[in-house]
Short mmCIF file of C-alpha atoms in Angstrom, two decimals:
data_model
loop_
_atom_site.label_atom_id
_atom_site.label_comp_id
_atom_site.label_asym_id
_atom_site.label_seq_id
_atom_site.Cartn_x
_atom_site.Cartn_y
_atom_site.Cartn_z
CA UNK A 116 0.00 0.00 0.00
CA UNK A 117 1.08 3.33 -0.99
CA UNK A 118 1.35 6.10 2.28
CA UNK A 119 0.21 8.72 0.01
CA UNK A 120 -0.89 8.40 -3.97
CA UNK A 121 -2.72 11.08 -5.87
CA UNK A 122 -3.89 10.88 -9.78
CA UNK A 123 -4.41 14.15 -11.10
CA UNK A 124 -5.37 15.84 -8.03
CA UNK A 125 -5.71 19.48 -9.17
CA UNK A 126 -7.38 22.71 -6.79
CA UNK A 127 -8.04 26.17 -8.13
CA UNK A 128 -9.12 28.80 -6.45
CA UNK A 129 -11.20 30.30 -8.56
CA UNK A 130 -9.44 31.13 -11.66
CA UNK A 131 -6.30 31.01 -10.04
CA UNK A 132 -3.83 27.89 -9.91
CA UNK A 133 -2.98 26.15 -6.71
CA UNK A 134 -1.92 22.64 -7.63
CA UNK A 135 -2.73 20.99 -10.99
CA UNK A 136 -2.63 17.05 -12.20
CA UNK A 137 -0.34 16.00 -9.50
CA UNK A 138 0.53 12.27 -9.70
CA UNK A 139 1.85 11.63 -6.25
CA UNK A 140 3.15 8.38 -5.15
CA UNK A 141 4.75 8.11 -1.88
CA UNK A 142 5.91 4.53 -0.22
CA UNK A 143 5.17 3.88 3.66
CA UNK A 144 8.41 4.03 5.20
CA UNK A 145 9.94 6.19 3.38
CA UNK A 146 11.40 9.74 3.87
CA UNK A 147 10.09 11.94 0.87
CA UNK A 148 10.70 15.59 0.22
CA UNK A 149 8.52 17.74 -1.68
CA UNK A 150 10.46 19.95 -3.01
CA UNK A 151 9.66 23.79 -4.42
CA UNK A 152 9.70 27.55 -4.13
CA UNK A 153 7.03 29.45 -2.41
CA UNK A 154 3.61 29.69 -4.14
CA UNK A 155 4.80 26.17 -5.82
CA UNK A 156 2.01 24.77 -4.49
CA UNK A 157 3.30 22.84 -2.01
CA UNK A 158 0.98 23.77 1.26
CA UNK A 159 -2.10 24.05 -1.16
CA UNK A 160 -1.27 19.98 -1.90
CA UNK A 161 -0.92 19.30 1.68
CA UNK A 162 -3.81 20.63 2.55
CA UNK A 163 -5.70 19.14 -0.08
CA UNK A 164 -4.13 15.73 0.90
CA UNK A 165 -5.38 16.38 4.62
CA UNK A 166 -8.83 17.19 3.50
CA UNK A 167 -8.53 21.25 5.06
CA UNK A 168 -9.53 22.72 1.79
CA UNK A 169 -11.47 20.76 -0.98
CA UNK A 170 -9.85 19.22 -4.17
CA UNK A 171 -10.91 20.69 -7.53
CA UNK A 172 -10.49 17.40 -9.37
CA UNK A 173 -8.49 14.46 -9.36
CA UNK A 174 -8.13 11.58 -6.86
CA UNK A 175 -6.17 11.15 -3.63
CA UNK A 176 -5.63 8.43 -1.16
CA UNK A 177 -3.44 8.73 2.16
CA UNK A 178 -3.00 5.46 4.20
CA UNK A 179 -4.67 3.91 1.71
CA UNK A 180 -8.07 5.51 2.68
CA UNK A 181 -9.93 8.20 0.12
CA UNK A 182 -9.38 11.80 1.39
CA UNK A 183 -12.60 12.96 1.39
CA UNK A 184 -14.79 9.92 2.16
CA UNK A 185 -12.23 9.14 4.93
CA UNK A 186 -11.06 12.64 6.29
CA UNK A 187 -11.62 11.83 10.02
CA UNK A 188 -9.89 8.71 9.50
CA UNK A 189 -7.16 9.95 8.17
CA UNK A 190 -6.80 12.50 10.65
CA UNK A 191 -6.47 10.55 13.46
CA UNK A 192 -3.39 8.30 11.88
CA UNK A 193 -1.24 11.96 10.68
CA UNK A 194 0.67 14.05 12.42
CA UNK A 195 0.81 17.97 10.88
CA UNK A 196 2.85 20.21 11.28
CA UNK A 197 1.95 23.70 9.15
CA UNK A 198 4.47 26.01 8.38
CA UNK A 199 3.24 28.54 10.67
CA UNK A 200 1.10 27.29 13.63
CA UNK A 201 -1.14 28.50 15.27
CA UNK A 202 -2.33 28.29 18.96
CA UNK A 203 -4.80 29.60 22.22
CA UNK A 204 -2.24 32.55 23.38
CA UNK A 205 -3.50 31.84 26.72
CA UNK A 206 -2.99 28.79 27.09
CA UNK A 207 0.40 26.60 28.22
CA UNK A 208 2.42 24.37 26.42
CA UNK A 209 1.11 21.42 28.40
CA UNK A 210 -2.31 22.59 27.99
CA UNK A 211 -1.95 22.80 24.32
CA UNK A 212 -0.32 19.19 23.96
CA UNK A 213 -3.62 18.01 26.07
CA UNK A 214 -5.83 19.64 24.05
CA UNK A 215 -4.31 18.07 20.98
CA UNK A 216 -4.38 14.62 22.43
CA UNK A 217 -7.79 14.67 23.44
CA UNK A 218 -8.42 15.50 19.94
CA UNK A 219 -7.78 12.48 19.28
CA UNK A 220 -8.94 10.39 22.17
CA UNK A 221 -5.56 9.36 23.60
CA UNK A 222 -3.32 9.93 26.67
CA UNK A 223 -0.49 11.09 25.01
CA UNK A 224 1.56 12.30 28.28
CA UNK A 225 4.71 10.25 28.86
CA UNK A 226 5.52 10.88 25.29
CA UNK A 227 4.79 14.49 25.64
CA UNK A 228 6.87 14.87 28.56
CA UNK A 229 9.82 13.01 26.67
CA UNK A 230 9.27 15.10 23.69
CA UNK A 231 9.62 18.19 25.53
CA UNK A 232 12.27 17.26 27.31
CA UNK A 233 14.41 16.38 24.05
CA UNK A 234 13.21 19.61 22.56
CA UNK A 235 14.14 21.80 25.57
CA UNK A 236 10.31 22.94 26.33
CA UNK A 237 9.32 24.71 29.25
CA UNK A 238 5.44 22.81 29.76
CA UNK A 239 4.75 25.54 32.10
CA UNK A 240 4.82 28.45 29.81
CA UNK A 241 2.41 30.02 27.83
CA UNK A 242 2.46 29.77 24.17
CA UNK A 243 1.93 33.55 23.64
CA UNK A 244 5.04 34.19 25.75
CA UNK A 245 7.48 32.00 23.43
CA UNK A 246 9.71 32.95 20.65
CA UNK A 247 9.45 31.94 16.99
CA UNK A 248 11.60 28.43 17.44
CA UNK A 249 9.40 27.34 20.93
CA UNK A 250 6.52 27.71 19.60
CA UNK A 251 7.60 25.35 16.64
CA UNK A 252 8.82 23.05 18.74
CA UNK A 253 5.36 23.14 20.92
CA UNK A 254 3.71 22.46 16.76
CA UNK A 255 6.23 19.15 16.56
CA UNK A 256 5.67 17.95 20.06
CA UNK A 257 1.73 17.83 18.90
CA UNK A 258 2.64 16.68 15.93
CA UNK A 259 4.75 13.85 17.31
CA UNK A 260 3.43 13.09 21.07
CA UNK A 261 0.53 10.37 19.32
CA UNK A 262 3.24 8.30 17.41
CA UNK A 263 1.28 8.82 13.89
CA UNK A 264 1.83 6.17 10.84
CA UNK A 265 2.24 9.69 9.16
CA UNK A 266 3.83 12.83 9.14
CA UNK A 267 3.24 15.30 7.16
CA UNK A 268 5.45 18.74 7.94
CA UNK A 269 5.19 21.90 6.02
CA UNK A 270 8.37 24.08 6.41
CA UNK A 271 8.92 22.15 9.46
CA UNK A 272 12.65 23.73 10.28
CA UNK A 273 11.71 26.70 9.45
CA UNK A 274 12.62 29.09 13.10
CA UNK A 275 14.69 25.92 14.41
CA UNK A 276 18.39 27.10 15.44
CA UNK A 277 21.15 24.46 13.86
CA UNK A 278 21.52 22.12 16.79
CA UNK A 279 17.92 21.94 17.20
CA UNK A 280 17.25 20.94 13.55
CA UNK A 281 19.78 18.26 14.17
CA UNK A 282 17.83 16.83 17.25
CA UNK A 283 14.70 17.31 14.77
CA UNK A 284 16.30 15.05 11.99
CA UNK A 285 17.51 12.68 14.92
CA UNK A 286 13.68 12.26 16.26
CA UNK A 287 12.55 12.24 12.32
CA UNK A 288 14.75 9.16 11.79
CA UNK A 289 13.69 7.39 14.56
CA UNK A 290 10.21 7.47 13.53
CA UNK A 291 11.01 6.79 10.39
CA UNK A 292 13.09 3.63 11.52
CA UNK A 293 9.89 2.25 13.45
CA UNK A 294 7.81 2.10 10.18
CA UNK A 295 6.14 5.48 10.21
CA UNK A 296 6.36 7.68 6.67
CA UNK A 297 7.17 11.20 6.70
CA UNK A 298 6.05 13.89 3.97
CA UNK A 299 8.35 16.75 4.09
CA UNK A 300 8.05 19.94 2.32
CA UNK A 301 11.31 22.25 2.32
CA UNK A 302 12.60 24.82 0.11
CA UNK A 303 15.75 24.52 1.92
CA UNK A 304 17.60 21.75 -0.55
CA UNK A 305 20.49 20.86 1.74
CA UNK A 306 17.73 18.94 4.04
CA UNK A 307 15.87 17.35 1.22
CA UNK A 308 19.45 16.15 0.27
CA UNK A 309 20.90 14.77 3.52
CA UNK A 310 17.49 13.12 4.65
CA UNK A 311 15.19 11.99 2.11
CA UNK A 312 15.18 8.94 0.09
CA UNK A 313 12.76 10.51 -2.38
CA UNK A 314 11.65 13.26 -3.97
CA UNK A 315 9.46 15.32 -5.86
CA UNK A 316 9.89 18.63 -7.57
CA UNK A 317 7.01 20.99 -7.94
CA UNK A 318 6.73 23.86 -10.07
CA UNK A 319 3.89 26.18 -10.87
CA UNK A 320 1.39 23.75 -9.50
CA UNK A 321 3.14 21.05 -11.58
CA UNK A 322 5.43 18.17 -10.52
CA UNK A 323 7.88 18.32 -13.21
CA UNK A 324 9.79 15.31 -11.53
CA UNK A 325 9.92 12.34 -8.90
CA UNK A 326 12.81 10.09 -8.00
CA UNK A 327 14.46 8.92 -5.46
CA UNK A 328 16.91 11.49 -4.20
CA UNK A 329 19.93 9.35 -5.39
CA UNK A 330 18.61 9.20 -9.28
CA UNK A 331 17.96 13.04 -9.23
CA UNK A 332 21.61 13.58 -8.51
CA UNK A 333 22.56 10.75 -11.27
CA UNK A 334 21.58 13.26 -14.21
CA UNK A 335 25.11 12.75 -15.89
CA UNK A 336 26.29 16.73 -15.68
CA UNK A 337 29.30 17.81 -13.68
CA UNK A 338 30.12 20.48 -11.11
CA UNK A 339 33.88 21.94 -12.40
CA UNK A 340 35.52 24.41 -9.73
CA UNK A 341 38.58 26.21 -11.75
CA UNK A 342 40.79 27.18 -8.91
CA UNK A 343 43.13 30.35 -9.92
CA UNK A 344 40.75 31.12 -12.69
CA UNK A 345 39.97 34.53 -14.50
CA UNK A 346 36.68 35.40 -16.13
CA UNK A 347 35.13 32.50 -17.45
CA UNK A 348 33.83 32.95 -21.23
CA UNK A 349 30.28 31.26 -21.89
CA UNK A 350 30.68 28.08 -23.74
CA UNK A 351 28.37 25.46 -24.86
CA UNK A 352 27.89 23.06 -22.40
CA UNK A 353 28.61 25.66 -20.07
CA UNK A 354 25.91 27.07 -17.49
CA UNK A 355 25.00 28.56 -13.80
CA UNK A 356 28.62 29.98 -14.02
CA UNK A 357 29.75 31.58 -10.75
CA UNK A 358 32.96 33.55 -10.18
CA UNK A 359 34.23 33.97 -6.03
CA UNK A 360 37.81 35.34 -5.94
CA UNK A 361 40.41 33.24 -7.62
CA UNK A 362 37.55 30.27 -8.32
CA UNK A 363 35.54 30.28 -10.23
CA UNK A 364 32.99 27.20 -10.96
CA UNK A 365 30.50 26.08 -13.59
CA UNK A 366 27.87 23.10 -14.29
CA UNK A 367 29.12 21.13 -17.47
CA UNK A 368 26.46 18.90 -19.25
CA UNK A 369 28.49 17.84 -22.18
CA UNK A 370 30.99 14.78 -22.48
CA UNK A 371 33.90 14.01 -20.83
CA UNK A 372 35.89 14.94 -24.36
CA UNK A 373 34.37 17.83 -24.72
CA UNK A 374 35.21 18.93 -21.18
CA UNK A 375 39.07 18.17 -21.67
CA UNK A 376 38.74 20.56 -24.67
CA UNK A 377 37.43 23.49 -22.89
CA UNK A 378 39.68 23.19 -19.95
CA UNK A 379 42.69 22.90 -22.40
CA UNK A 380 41.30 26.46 -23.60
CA UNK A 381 41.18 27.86 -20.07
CA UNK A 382 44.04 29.77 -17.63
CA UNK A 383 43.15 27.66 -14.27
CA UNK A 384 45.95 26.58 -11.69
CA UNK A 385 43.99 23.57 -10.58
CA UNK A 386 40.73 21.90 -11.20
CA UNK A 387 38.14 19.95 -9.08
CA UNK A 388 35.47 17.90 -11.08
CA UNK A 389 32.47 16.31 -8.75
CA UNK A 390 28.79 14.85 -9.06
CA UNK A 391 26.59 18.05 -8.27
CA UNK A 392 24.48 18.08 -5.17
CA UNK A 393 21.05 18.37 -5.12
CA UNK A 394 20.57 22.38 -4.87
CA UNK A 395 21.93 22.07 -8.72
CA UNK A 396 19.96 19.43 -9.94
CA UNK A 397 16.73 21.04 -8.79
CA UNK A 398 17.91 24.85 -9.81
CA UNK A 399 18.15 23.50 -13.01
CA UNK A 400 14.64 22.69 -13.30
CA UNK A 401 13.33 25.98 -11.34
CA UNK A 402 15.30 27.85 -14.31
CA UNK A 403 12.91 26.00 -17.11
CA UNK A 404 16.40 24.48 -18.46
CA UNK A 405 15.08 21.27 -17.91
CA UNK A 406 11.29 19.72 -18.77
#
């Protein structure tokens, strides 16, 4: 059974494009990123998914269940985490995770309590009173304190200082080790990179690609860093040039022939040749250099 699989799920809103013939297919167990710039799309398909706002056309099925017939359903097996969340100002932290778990019908407290105390949150303190990051990390520990079969997190690093996003992508793993599938929609490419297994790449409303994240990377062009290199001249083959200094580095698409020929027409001291990451894969396909 497929975690999450949509077949041309499409929503306007009125004449205006949110997402449009989406063919989604995400594997339980598995780490995917969805991957795109803001207004891609990517919190209008989430939200479709989760039933909050109603599909235009198209079909959808999370956990195997439909996501209209089966909304409540569904609910109860996800965990969601929305870019920005929202919350009672008056209330506390454990008040909020309390509220959240009754939701649901389940006594949730042990796991809150270790979730808080992994996240560094003070239960005590009221929502309204916390900064940016602790009130994200109040979002994950509701989000995470029921032990879904799913999580799905919009922006979820997104206020997180660097040690805490670690600890995030710790817990993340874990989950994900214990069978549960995560959905994860970033802009920020270096996470999609270091903890997905697969991807997909939305533009416009459109998903102009899926693949596992190893397969996206396996497209064939090079990233060449000219060390002790002037101006570089454009050349066919030759694109997303960038000049820093005395380097000066370019991604090369054409054959390894080819390349020798327009190195041997270069003034470099040394050269570095590597696979490119995954920020250059998917800039190429933001750019419209790649359909």
């Amino acid at each position: 059974m497929k975690a999450i699989e949509t077949r041309g799920l499409t929503k306007f809103y009125g004449k205006a494009r949110g997402i449009e013939g989406l063919d989604l297919s995400v594997e339980e167990g598995e780490i995917y990123g969805f991957i795109g710039p803001n207004g891609a799309g990517k919190s209008t398909t989430i939200r479709t998914l989760l039933g909050l706002i109603k599909k235009t056309g198209g079909e959808a099925r999370v956990l195997g269940m439909d996501i209209e017939k089966d909304r409540e359903k569904i609910l109860r097996e996800v965990g969601y985490l929305p870019s920005e969340a929202s919350f009672y100002g008056g209330m506390r932290v454990r008040e909020v995770l309390e509220f959240s778990a009754k939701l649901r019908k389940k006594d949730c407290r042990e796991e809150a309590g270790r979730l808080a105390e992994r996240l560094g949150l003070d239960m005590g303190r009221k929502v309204n009173e916390l900064s940016l990051g602790n009130r994200k990390k109040v979002g994950i520990a509701a989000a995470f304190q029921h032990r879904p079969r799913l999580y799905i997190l919009d922006e979820p690093t997104g206020g997180l200082d660097p040690l805490m996003q670690r600890e995030f992508f710790t817990l993340l793993k874990e989950r994900s080790a214990e069978g549960a599938t995560v959905f994860l929609s970033s802009h920020v490419l270096s996470e999609i990179g270091r903890h997905c297994s697969g991807a997909g790449i939305l533009r416009e409303g459109r998903l102009i690609r899926q693949e596992s994240v190893d397969r996206l990377t396996a497209t064939g062009v090079k990233r060449v860093t000219l060390h002790g290199a002037a101006a570089l001249p454009e050349t066919e083959g030759m694109r997303d040039i960038k000049q820093s200094g005395q380097a000066a580095s370019f991604l090369y698409s054409g054959g390894t022939k080819e390349l020798i020929r327009v190195l041997a027409g270069l003034d470099f001291d040394d050269v570095t040749i590597t696979d490119p990451d995954i920020e250059d894969v998917v800039m190429h396909y933001y750019t419209g250099e790649a359909k």
